[in-house]
PDB file of C-alpha atoms in Angstrom:
ATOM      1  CA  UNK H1390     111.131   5.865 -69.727  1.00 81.00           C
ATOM      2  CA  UNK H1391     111.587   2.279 -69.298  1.00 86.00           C
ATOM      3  CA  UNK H1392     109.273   1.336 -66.260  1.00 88.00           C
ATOM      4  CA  UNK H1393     106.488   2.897 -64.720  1.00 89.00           C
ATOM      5  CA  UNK H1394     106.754   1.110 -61.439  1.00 90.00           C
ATOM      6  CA  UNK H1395     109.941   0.038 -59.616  1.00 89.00           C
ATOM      7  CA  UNK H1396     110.130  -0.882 -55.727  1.00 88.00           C
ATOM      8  CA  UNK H1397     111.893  -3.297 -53.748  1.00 87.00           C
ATOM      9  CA  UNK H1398     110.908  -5.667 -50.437  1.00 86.00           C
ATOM     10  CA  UNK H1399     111.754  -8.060 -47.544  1.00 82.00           C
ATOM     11  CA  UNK H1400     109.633 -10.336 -45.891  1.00 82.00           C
ATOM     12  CA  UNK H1401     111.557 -12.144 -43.390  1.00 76.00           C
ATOM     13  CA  UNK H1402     109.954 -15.236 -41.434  1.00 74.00           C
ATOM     14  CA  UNK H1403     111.628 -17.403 -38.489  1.00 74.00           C
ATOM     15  CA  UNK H1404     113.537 -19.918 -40.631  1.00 78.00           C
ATOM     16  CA  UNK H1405     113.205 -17.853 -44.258  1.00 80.00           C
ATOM     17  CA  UNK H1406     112.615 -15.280 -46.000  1.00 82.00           C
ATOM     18  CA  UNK H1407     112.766 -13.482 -49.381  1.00 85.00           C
ATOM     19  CA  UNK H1408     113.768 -10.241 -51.331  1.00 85.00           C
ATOM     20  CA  UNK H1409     111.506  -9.028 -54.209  1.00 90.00           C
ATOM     21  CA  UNK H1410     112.039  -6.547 -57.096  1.00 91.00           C
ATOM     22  CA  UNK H1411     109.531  -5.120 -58.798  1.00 91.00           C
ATOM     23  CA  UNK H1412     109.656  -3.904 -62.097  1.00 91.00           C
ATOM     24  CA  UNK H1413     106.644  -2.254 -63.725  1.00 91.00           C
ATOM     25  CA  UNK H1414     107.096  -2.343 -67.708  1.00 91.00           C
ATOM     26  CA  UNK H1415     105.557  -2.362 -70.978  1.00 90.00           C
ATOM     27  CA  UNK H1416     105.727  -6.087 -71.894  1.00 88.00           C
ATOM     28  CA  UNK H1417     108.278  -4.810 -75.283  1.00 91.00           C
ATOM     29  CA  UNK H1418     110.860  -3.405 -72.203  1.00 92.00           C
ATOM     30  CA  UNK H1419     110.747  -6.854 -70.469  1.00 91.00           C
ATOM     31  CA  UNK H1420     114.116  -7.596 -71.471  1.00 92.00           C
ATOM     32  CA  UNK H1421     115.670  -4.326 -70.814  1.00 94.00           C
ATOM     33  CA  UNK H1422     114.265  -3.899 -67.558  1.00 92.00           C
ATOM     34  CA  UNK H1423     115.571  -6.966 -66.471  1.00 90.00           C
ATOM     35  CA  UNK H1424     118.526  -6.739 -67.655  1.00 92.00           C
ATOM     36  CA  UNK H1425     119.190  -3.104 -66.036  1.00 92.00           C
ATOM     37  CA  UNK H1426     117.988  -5.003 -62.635  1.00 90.00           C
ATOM     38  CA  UNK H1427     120.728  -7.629 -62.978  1.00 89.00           C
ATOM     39  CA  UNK H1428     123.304  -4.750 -63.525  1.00 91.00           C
ATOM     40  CA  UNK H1429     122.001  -2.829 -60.803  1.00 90.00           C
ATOM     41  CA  UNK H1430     122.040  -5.499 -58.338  1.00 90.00           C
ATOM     42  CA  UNK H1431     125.599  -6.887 -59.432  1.00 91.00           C
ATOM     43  CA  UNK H1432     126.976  -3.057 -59.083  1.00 92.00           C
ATOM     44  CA  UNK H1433     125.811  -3.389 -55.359  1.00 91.00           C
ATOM     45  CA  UNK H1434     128.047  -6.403 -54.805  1.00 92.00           C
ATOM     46  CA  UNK H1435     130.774  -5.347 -56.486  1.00 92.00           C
ATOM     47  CA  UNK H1436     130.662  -1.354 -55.760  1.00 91.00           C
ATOM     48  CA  UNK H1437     128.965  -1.833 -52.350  1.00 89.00           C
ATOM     49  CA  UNK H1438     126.890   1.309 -51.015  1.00 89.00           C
ATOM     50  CA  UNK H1439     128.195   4.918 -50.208  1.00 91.00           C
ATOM     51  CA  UNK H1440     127.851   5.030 -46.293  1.00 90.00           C
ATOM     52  CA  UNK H1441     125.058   8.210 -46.527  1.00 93.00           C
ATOM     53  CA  UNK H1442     122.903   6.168 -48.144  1.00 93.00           C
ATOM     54  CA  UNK H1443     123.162   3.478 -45.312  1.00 92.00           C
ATOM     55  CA  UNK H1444     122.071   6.603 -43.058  1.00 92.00           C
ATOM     56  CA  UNK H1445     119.035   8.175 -45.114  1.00 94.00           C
ATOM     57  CA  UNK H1446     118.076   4.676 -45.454  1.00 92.00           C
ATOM     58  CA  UNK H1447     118.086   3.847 -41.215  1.00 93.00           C
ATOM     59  CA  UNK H1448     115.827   7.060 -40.883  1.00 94.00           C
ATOM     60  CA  UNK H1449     113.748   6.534 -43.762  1.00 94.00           C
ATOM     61  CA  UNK H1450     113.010   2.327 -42.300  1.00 92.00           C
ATOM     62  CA  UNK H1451     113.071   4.092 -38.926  1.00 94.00           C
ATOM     63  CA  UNK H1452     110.540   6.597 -39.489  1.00 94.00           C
ATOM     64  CA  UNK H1453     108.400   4.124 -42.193  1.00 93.00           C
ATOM     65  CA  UNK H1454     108.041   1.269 -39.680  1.00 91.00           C
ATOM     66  CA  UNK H1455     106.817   3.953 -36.633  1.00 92.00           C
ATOM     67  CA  UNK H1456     104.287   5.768 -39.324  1.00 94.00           C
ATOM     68  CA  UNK H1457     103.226   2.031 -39.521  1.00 91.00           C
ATOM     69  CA  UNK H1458     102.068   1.661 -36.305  1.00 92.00           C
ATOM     70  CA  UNK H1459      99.602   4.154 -35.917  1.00 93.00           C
ATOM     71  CA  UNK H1460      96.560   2.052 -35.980  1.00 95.00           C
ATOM     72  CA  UNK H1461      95.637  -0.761 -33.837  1.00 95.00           C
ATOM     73  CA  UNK H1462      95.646  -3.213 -36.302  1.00 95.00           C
ATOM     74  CA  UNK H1463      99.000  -2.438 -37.662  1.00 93.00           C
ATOM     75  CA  UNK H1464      99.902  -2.902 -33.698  1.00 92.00           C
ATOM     76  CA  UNK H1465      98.562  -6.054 -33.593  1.00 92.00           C
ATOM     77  CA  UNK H1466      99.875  -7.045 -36.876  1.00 91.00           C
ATOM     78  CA  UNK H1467     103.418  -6.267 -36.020  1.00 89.00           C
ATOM     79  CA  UNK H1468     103.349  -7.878 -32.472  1.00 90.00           C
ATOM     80  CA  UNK H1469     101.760 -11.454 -34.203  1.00 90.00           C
ATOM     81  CA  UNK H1470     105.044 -11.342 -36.606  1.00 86.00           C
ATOM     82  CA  UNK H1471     107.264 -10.681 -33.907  1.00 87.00           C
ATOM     83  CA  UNK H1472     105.776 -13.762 -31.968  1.00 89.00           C
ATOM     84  CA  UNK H1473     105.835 -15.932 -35.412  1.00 86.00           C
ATOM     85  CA  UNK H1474     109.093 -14.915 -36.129  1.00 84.00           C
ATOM     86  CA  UNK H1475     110.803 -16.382 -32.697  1.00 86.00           C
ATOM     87  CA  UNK H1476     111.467 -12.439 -31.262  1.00 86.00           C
ATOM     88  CA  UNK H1477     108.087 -12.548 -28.846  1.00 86.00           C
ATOM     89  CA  UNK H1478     106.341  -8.724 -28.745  1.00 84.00           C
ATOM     90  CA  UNK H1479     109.948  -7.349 -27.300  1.00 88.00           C
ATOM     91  CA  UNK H1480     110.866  -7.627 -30.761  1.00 86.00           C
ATOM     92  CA  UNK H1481     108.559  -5.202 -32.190  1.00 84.00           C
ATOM     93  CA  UNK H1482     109.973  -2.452 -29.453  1.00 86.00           C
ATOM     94  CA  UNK H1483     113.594  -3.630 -30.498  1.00 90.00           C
ATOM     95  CA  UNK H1484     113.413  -3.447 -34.106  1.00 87.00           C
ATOM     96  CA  UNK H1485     114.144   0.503 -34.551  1.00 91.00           C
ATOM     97  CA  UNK H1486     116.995   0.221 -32.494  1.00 93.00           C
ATOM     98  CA  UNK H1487     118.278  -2.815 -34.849  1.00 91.00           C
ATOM     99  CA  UNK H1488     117.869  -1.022 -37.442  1.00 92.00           C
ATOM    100  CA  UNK H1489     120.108   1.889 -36.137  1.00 92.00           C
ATOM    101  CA  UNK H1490     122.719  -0.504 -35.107  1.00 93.00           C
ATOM    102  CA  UNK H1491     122.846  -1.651 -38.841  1.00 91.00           C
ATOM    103  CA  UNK H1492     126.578  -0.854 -40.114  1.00 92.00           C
ATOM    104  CA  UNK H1493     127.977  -0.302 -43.656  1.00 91.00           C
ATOM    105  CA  UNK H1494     129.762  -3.308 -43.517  1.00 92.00           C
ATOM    106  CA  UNK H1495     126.805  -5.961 -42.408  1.00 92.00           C
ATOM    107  CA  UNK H1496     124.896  -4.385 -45.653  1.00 91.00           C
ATOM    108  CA  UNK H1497     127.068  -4.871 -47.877  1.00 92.00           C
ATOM    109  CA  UNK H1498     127.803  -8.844 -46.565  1.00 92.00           C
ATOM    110  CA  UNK H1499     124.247  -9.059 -46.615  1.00 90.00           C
ATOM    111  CA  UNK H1500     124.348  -7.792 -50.650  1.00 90.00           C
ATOM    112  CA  UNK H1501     126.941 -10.309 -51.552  1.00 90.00           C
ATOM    113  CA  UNK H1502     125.631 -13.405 -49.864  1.00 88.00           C
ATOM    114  CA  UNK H1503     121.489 -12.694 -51.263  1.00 86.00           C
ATOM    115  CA  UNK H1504     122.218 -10.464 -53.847  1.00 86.00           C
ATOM    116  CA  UNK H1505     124.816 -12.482 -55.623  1.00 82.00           C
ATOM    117  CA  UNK H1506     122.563 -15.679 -54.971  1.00 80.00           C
ATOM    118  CA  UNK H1507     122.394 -18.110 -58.215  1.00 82.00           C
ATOM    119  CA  UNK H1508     118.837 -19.149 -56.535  1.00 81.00           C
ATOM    120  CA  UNK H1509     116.549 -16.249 -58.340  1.00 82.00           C
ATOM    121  CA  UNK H1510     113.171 -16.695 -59.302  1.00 86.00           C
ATOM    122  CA  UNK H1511     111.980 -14.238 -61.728  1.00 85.00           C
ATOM    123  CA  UNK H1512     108.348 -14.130 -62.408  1.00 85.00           C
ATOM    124  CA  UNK H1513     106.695 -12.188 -65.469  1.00 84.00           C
ATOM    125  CA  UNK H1514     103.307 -11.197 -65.454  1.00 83.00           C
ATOM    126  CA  UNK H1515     101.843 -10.335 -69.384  1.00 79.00           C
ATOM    127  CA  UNK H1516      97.965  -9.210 -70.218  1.00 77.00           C
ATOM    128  CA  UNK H1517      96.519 -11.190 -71.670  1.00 74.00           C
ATOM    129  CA  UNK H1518      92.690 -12.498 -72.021  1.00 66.00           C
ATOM    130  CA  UNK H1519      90.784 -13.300 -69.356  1.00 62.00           C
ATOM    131  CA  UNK H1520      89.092 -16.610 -70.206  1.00 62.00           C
TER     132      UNK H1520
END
């Protein structure tokens, strides 16, 4: 197999924010692993994504961010990012309901103008010794 880990993130703020991909490899699959990223991400520009997956993935953030809530400190959490983020605590009451007014087409604008960015960082983390 070529990774061991793989999982992908937002973190939005008021005025920025940023995507991350992690890749989990043996350091000799480096170079394959990022290069199977770079396809995968340039297929989603130019193929888009099939409108089920748009749904599975509305109930699956849906669902995720609600399971999230459960304790107070996730609560509290979620209402100080709200606040931080310019949306005050409505926002943390709204954001299901953004998420199911989400269409197929804002996606895939949303792929093309990030995911086609030239500004990338990509960051690789080897073992090595611990001086």
């Amino acid at each position: 197999s070529l990774a061991y880990s793989v999982y992908g993130s937002h973190d939005a703020a008021r005025w920025a924010g940023i995507y991350q991909f992690h890749i989990g490899c043996a350091p000799s699959k480096v170079e394959e692993a990022r290069e199977g990223l770079r396809t995968l991400l340039g297929n989603i520009v130019r193929e888009g994504i099939a409108r089920p997956e748009i749904e599975r993935a509305r109930t699956y953030l849906t669902g995720l961010y609600q399971v999230g809530l459960q304790s107070s400190r996730s609560q509290m959490l979620a209402y100080a990012r709200h606040c931080l983020i310019g949306k005050g605590p409505e926002g943390m009451e709204e954001f299901p309901a953004a998420i199911r007014r989400t269409t197929l087409d804002s996606v895939q604008e949303a792929a093309r103008r990030y995911l086609d960015s030239p500004a990338r960082t990509w960051l690789l983390l080897l073992p090595g010794k611990v001086d």
